[in-house]
Every structure is written in C-alpha cells, then in structure tokens.
mmCIF file of C-alpha atoms and ligand atoms in Angstrom:
data_model
loop_
_atom_site.group_PDB
_atom_site.id
_atom_site.type_symbol
_atom_site.label_atom_id
_atom_site.label_comp_id
_atom_site.label_asym_id
_atom_site.label_seq_id
_atom_site.Cartn_x
_atom_site.Cartn_y
_atom_site.Cartn_z
ATOM 1 C CA MET A 1 122.017 106.606 139.643
ATOM 2 C CA GLY A 2 119.231 105.547 142.413
ATOM 3 C CA GLY A 3 119.138 103.214 144.130
ATOM 4 C CA THR A 4 118.945 102.259 148.248
ATOM 5 C CA PHE A 5 122.657 100.629 147.879
ATOM 6 C CA ASP A 6 122.290 98.582 150.760
ATOM 7 C CA PRO A 7 124.942 97.659 150.333
ATOM 8 C CA ILE A 8 126.364 98.527 146.589
ATOM 9 C CA HIS A 9 127.360 95.753 145.306
ATOM 10 C CA LEU A 10 129.286 95.199 142.128
ATOM 11 C CA GLY A 11 126.163 94.877 140.008
ATOM 12 C CA HIS A 12 125.397 98.410 140.464
ATOM 13 C CA LEU A 13 128.999 99.761 140.005
ATOM 14 C CA VAL A 14 129.146 97.441 136.516
ATOM 15 C CA THR A 15 125.667 98.838 135.327
ATOM 16 C CA ALA A 16 127.093 102.590 135.881
ATOM 17 C CA GLU A 17 130.225 101.839 133.972
ATOM 18 C CA GLN A 18 128.152 100.006 131.058
ATOM 19 C CA ALA A 19 125.736 103.163 131.226
ATOM 20 C CA LEU A 20 128.898 105.463 130.751
ATOM 21 C CA PHE A 21 129.980 103.612 128.096
ATOM 22 C CA ASP A 22 126.901 102.954 126.050
ATOM 23 C CA LEU A 23 125.134 106.260 126.450
ATOM 24 C CA ARG A 24 128.496 108.575 126.489
ATOM 25 C CA LEU A 25 127.886 110.274 130.101
ATOM 26 C CA ASP A 26 129.906 112.605 131.308
ATOM 27 C CA GLU A 27 129.716 111.143 134.917
ATOM 28 C CA VAL A 28 127.344 109.289 137.230
ATOM 29 C CA VAL A 29 126.346 110.234 139.746
ATOM 30 C CA PHE A 30 125.070 107.968 142.498
ATOM 31 C CA LEU A 31 122.318 109.008 144.655
ATOM 32 C CA PRO A 32 121.575 106.732 148.016
ATOM 33 C CA ALA A 33 117.967 106.936 148.692
ATOM 34 C CA GLY A 34 117.715 108.822 152.181
ATOM 35 C CA ALA A 35 114.433 107.167 153.256
ATOM 36 C CA PRO A 36 113.079 104.870 150.302
ATOM 37 C CA TRP A 37 109.238 105.049 151.466
ATOM 38 C CA GLN A 38 107.600 102.138 149.562
ATOM 39 C CA LYS A 39 110.067 99.460 150.928
ATOM 40 C CA SER A 40 108.601 96.984 153.603
ATOM 41 C CA ARG A 41 111.966 96.425 155.248
ATOM 42 C CA ALA A 42 113.398 98.468 157.623
ATOM 43 C CA VAL A 43 116.648 99.877 155.707
ATOM 44 C CA THR A 44 120.532 100.350 157.206
ATOM 45 C CA SER A 45 121.301 104.298 158.112
ATOM 46 C CA PRO A 46 121.413 106.658 155.242
ATOM 47 C CA GLY A 47 124.733 107.446 156.472
ATOM 48 C CA HIS A 48 126.152 104.005 156.436
ATOM 49 C CA ARG A 49 125.069 103.642 153.161
ATOM 50 C CA TYR A 50 126.261 107.075 151.681
ATOM 51 C CA LEU A 51 129.718 106.115 153.086
ATOM 52 C CA MET A 52 129.920 102.370 151.979
ATOM 53 C CA THR A 53 128.684 103.790 147.721
ATOM 54 C CA ALA A 54 131.389 106.669 148.719
ATOM 55 C CA LEU A 55 134.202 103.778 149.532
ATOM 56 C CA ALA A 56 132.957 101.759 146.258
ATOM 57 C CA THR A 57 133.015 104.671 144.180
ATOM 58 C CA ALA A 58 136.175 106.385 145.281
ATOM 59 C CA GLY A 59 138.734 104.929 142.521
ATOM 60 C CA ASN A 60 136.524 105.903 139.337
ATOM 61 C CA PRO A 61 137.037 109.146 138.402
ATOM 62 C CA SER A 62 133.702 109.357 136.392
ATOM 63 C CA PHE A 63 132.030 108.641 139.443
ATOM 64 C CA THR A 64 130.618 110.940 142.180
ATOM 65 C CA VAL A 65 128.137 110.031 144.993
ATOM 66 C CA SER A 66 125.720 112.625 145.998
ATOM 67 C CA ARG A 67 124.455 113.060 149.606
ATOM 68 C CA LEU A 68 121.223 115.457 148.271
ATOM 69 C CA GLU A 69 119.281 112.429 149.008
ATOM 70 C CA VAL A 70 120.655 111.311 152.278
ATOM 71 C CA GLU A 71 120.801 114.613 154.013
ATOM 72 C CA THR A 72 116.895 115.907 152.466
ATOM 73 C CA PRO A 73 114.716 114.641 155.682
ATOM 74 C CA GLY A 74 111.041 112.977 154.932
ATOM 75 C CA PRO A 75 110.369 110.553 152.078
ATOM 76 C CA THR A 76 112.734 110.468 149.313
ATOM 77 C CA TYR A 77 110.793 111.412 146.061
ATOM 78 C CA THR A 78 112.563 111.068 143.043
ATOM 79 C CA VAL A 79 110.998 113.939 141.236
ATOM 80 C CA ASP A 80 112.244 116.468 144.083
ATOM 81 C CA THR A 81 115.787 115.419 143.381
ATOM 82 C CA LEU A 82 115.326 116.137 139.564
ATOM 83 C CA ARG A 83 113.813 119.084 140.224
ATOM 84 C CA ARG A 84 116.814 120.231 141.995
ATOM 85 C CA VAL A 85 119.285 118.767 139.700
ATOM 86 C CA ARG A 86 117.415 120.012 136.765
ATOM 87 C CA ALA A 87 117.479 123.732 138.102
ATOM 88 C CA ALA A 88 121.421 123.401 138.978
ATOM 89 C CA LEU A 89 122.225 122.089 135.426
ATOM 90 C CA PRO A 90 119.539 123.608 133.178
ATOM 91 C CA ASP A 91 121.272 123.191 129.872
ATOM 92 C CA ASP A 92 122.528 119.280 130.936
ATOM 93 C CA GLU A 93 121.237 116.393 129.259
ATOM 94 C CA LEU A 94 119.756 114.246 132.624
ATOM 95 C CA PHE A 95 119.479 110.480 132.600
ATOM 96 C CA PHE A 96 118.013 108.549 135.718
ATOM 97 C CA ILE A 97 119.258 104.613 135.964
ATOM 98 C CA THR A 98 117.881 102.307 138.139
ATOM 99 C CA GLY A 99 116.573 99.019 138.188
ATOM 100 C CA ALA A 100 114.152 97.680 135.775
ATOM 101 C CA ASP A 101 111.935 96.035 138.501
ATOM 102 C CA ALA A 102 112.012 99.481 140.154
ATOM 103 C CA ILE A 103 111.179 101.374 136.670
ATOM 104 C CA LEU A 104 108.093 98.854 136.788
ATOM 105 C CA ASN A 105 106.623 100.640 139.400
ATOM 106 C CA ILE A 106 107.104 104.481 138.149
ATOM 107 C CA LEU A 107 103.541 105.248 137.473
ATOM 108 C CA THR A 108 102.972 104.519 141.837
ATOM 109 C CA TRP A 109 106.017 107.026 142.536
ATOM 110 C CA LYS A 110 104.833 110.727 143.298
ATOM 111 C CA ASP A 111 104.412 112.955 140.133
ATOM 112 C CA ALA A 112 105.512 109.982 137.819
ATOM 113 C CA GLU A 113 104.763 111.951 134.565
ATOM 114 C CA GLU A 114 106.875 114.595 135.604
ATOM 115 C CA CYS A 115 109.590 112.298 136.559
ATOM 116 C CA LEU A 116 109.875 111.054 133.193
ATOM 117 C CA ALA A 117 109.658 114.252 131.146
ATOM 118 C CA LEU A 118 112.958 115.468 133.947
ATOM 119 C CA ALA A 119 115.021 112.761 132.646
ATOM 120 C CA SER A 120 115.524 110.074 130.396
ATOM 121 C CA PHE A 121 114.831 106.733 132.311
ATOM 122 C CA ILE A 122 116.944 103.825 132.158
ATOM 123 C CA ALA A 123 116.225 100.616 133.153
ATOM 124 C CA ALA A 124 119.010 98.332 134.107
ATOM 125 C CA SER A 125 117.698 94.420 134.174
ATOM 126 C CA ARG A 126 119.174 91.375 135.566
ATOM 127 C CA PRO A 127 119.241 88.308 133.597
ATOM 128 C CA GLY A 128 116.149 86.553 132.986
ATOM 129 C CA HIS A 129 114.149 89.737 133.682
ATOM 130 C CA ASP A 130 110.856 90.060 131.562
ATOM 131 C CA VAL A 131 111.047 93.312 129.691
ATOM 132 C CA GLY A 132 107.314 92.197 128.521
ATOM 133 C CA ASP A 133 106.447 93.361 132.092
ATOM 134 C CA LEU A 134 107.689 96.776 131.197
ATOM 135 C CA ALA A 135 105.503 96.851 127.871
ATOM 136 C CA ALA A 136 102.596 95.484 129.870
ATOM 137 C CA ALA A 137 102.515 98.414 132.199
ATOM 138 C CA GLY A 138 103.016 100.789 128.755
ATOM 139 C CA LEU A 139 106.500 101.849 129.520
ATOM 140 C CA MET A 140 108.676 100.168 126.837
ATOM 141 C CA ASP A 141 108.472 103.449 124.590
ATOM 142 C CA ARG A 142 109.474 105.329 127.764
ATOM 143 C CA VAL A 143 112.422 103.709 129.171
ATOM 144 C CA THR A 144 115.479 102.146 127.978
ATOM 145 C CA VAL A 145 116.695 99.007 128.703
ATOM 146 C CA LEU A 146 119.951 98.353 129.781
ATOM 147 C CA ASP A 147 120.897 94.455 129.932
ATOM 148 C CA VAL A 148 123.159 93.670 132.482
ATOM 149 C CA PRO A 149 124.492 90.253 133.153
ATOM 150 C CA ALA A 150 126.478 91.386 136.555
ATOM 151 C CA LEU A 151 122.999 92.128 138.205
ATOM 152 C CA ALA A 152 122.498 88.963 139.036
ATOM 153 C CA ILE A 153 124.358 90.067 141.957
ATOM 154 C CA SER A 154 121.780 91.161 144.540
ATOM 155 C CA SER A 155 121.700 93.293 147.416
ATOM 156 C CA SER A 156 119.127 91.379 149.617
ATOM 157 C CA ASP A 157 121.635 87.775 148.627
ATOM 158 C CA VAL A 158 124.499 89.598 150.096
ATOM 159 C CA ARG A 159 122.632 90.829 153.185
ATOM 160 C CA GLN A 160 122.155 87.304 153.618
ATOM 161 C CA ARG A 161 125.344 85.892 152.994
ATOM 162 C CA PHE A 162 126.552 88.071 155.524
ATOM 163 C CA ALA A 163 123.982 86.853 158.270
ATOM 164 C CA ALA A 164 124.633 83.259 157.443
ATOM 165 C CA GLY A 165 128.345 83.711 157.286
ATOM 166 C CA ARG A 166 128.839 82.779 153.802
ATOM 167 C CA PRO A 167 131.151 84.531 151.681
ATOM 168 C CA VAL A 168 130.458 87.994 149.705
ATOM 169 C CA ARG A 169 133.981 88.392 148.370
ATOM 170 C CA TYR A 170 134.178 89.501 144.812
ATOM 171 C CA LEU A 171 130.249 90.423 145.025
ATOM 172 C CA ILE A 172 131.094 93.759 146.701
ATOM 173 C CA PRO A 173 134.134 95.962 147.146
ATOM 174 C CA ARG A 174 136.628 94.723 149.455
ATOM 175 C CA GLU A 175 136.276 97.820 150.972
ATOM 176 C CA VAL A 176 132.419 97.732 151.540
ATOM 177 C CA GLU A 177 132.689 93.873 152.741
ATOM 178 C CA GLU A 178 135.449 95.805 155.392
ATOM 179 C CA TYR A 179 133.419 98.474 156.584
ATOM 180 C CA ALA A 180 129.987 96.584 156.776
ATOM 181 C CA ARG A 181 131.884 94.056 158.976
ATOM 182 C CA LYS A 182 133.635 96.747 161.237
ATOM 183 C CA HIS A 183 129.987 98.428 161.990
ATOM 184 C CA GLY A 184 128.165 94.754 161.822
ATOM 185 C CA LEU A 185 125.549 95.920 159.291
ATOM 186 C CA TYR A 186 124.509 92.900 157.996
ATOM 187 C CA ASN A 187 124.987 90.220 160.987
ATOM 188 C CA ALA A 188 123.128 87.940 162.219
ATOM 189 C CA ALA A 189 121.865 89.342 165.387
ATOM 190 C CA HIS A 190 119.801 92.459 163.149
ATOM 191 C CA HIS A 191 119.544 90.928 159.117
ATOM 192 C CA GLY A 192 120.500 93.694 157.887
ATOM 193 C CA LEU A 193 118.176 96.288 160.145
ATOM 194 C CA VAL A 194 119.700 98.801 161.406
ATOM 195 C CA ALA A 195 118.253 101.385 163.603
ATOM 196 C CA GLY A 196 121.232 103.264 164.694
ATOM 197 C CA SER A 197 122.360 106.786 164.165
ATOM 198 C CA LEU A 198 124.120 108.626 161.460
ATOM 199 C CA PRO A 199 127.876 107.361 161.711
HETATM 200 P P1 LIG B 1 114.192 98.534 144.834
HETATM 201 O O1 LIG B 1 112.790 98.328 144.869
HETATM 202 O O2 LIG B 1 114.621 97.971 145.966
HETATM 203 O O3 LIG B 1 114.757 97.729 143.792
HETATM 204 C C1 LIG B 1 114.090 97.183 142.412
HETATM 205 C C2 LIG B 1 115.180 96.124 141.721
HETATM 206 O O4 LIG B 1 115.946 96.874 141.317
HETATM 207 C C3 LIG B 1 116.177 95.774 142.812
HETATM 208 O O5 LIG B 1 116.435 94.242 141.982
HETATM 209 C C4 LIG B 1 117.227 96.430 143.011
HETATM 210 O O6 LIG B 1 118.383 95.494 143.281
HETATM 211 C C5 LIG B 1 117.504 96.815 141.434
HETATM 212 N N1 LIG B 1 118.111 97.876 141.491
HETATM 213 C C6 LIG B 1 117.817 98.883 142.740
HETATM 214 N N2 LIG B 1 119.050 100.098 142.224
HETATM 215 C C7 LIG B 1 119.857 99.745 141.390
HETATM 216 C C8 LIG B 1 120.439 100.824 140.690
HETATM 217 N N3 LIG B 1 120.877 101.717 140.592
HETATM 218 N N4 LIG B 1 121.291 99.831 139.335
HETATM 219 C C9 LIG B 1 120.913 98.519 139.226
HETATM 220 N N5 LIG B 1 119.844 98.107 139.822
HETATM 221 C C10 LIG B 1 118.895 98.425 140.971
HETATM 222 O O7 LIG B 1 114.460 99.987 144.545
HETATM 223 P P2 LIG B 1 114.697 101.055 145.202
HETATM 224 O O8 LIG B 1 116.368 100.957 145.921
HETATM 225 O O9 LIG B 1 113.897 101.241 146.602
HETATM 226 O O10 LIG B 1 114.815 101.934 144.143
HETATM 227 C C11 LIG B 1 115.549 102.524 143.526
HETATM 228 C C12 LIG B 1 115.301 104.085 143.016
HETATM 229 O O11 LIG B 1 114.033 104.134 142.718
HETATM 230 C C13 LIG B 1 115.632 104.314 144.265
HETATM 231 O O12 LIG B 1 116.511 105.942 143.255
HETATM 232 C C14 LIG B 1 114.608 105.494 144.902
HETATM 233 O O13 LIG B 1 114.415 106.512 145.230
HETATM 234 C C15 LIG B 1 113.597 105.763 143.527
HETATM 235 N N6 LIG B 1 112.286 105.311 143.655
HETATM 236 C C16 LIG B 1 111.617 106.787 143.661
HETATM 237 C C17 LIG B 1 110.002 106.509 144.234
HETATM 238 C C18 LIG B 1 109.543 107.479 144.182
HETATM 239 O O14 LIG B 1 108.505 107.884 144.433
HETATM 240 N N7 LIG B 1 109.635 108.619 143.495
HETATM 241 C C19 LIG B 1 109.632 105.395 144.425
HETATM 242 C C20 LIG B 1 110.213 104.073 144.388
HETATM 243 C C21 LIG B 1 111.949 104.143 144.395
HETATM 244 P P3 LIG B 1 119.426 95.554 144.405
HETATM 245 O O15 LIG B 1 118.514 95.148 146.097
HETATM 246 O O16 LIG B 1 120.442 95.019 144.077
HETATM 247 O O17 LIG B 1 119.770 96.922 144.484
#
C-alpha cells in the first residue's frame, strides 16, 4: 500500500483492512514514500512518516511497514519498488493499493506501463469520487476500484486541523496524534512543513 502518509489516518487503515478482506490478501505492506517527487508542497521527513505508520499499524498482525522507499535516496518511483518486490517474491501475486486520485495520474509515472504489468492496481476511492475520471483516463479496465467511505478523512484535513488547534481525535490513531504533537509536526508555525532531519 503506497502513500505519503503525512500523516497516516483511519481512512488508510480501513482501506487496508477492506483490501485484505475483499481481495483475500495474506498481508498488507505499508510503503511510506521516501521523496514523493510530484508534490508541490514540502512533506514531513520520511523518518517521522515511517514511525507514525509503524505506530498506527503495530497492533494488526496482517499489517507491516516497509522501510524500502524511505531508505532509498532520490525521488520515489513506484516502478523501482515493484521491481524489487517482484524479484524478492517471484511467485507471489502482487497488488498495489493507493488512492484513486493518485492512480488517475499513473500515466505520468516513471515506466507506467511496467508498473501496471508488475502488480494489480487497486484504486481506493473517496465517497463522491467520480470513477468516470478513471474511465476517461482509459484506466477502468486496468485498475480495480475499492469504495471506502472512511476515506472522507484526508491527511490534508488532519494537517489543517492540527495547525488550527481543532480536534483530530478519532480521525487518526491516538499514538499518531501523540507522536505528532510531541514532535510539533503540524503546528501552525510550519503548517506541516518539516525540514528537520530523520528522528
Ligand atoms: P497523493 O497524490 O498525495 O494522493 C492522492 C489522493 O490519494 C489523496 O486524496 C490521498 O489522500 C489519497 N491516498 C494516497 N495514498 C493513499 C492510500 N494508501 N490509501 C488511500 N488513499 C490514499 O498520493 P501520494 O501519496 O503522493 O502517492 C500515492 C502513491 O503513488 C505512493 O506510493 C507514491 O509513491 C505513488 N506515486 C508514484 C509515482 C511514480 O512516479 N512512480 C508518482 C506519484 C505517486 P491522503 O492525502 O489522505 O492520503
């Protein structure tokens, strides 16, 4: 499951659990992106995002978190990750789960065709998301859409809530809230823009 996870929220966790059940997966591996190169905003340091993802998933025996992308220097390319996972697990069936909006742009990703060949892509969709966009992009028959009502929660809303001093309880795991507060990740001073080094 790929994402920036800045921060991870209950919508991501519900998506993973739903994919695990619907697709009868053996496990879901969370892959916080090291350097999401297509983002126009600054992103919280990979170490913080990795640790928040680990805290959020620790209680679920079917969830693990990979350091693969956060430890790989340079821009994060999903194709590189899928090549490495495929080489390590030649006989396994691989799925790449991420947000439908991210998958809409897949044709702009590095080696998009190879990505689509290396794994089955699962597009997690927010309520009201128009899957017609995926159809218009010619992707409807190449990805599977997973409707997840809990994806009404978004990382950007959580960041804004932190910055504005509004509650985030029940939107993100308690441990993630405590971690983010302890490290001042999303306070008004830097609006979630953390230039600091790895913890
Ligand atoms: P994004 O553009 O920040 O996210 C687009 C939408 O999808 C947002 O609404 C986001 O919600 C949602 N989303 C993201 N990850 C999700 C997940 N795991 N489950 C459910 N919803 C999710 O996307 P991103 O985080 O930068 O990238 C998503 C994945 O695509 C990452 O693994 C990234 O490495 C990959 N990607 C690869 C390339 C490439 O060139 N290879 C380019 C772009 C992205 P939230 O903000 O609430 O998460």
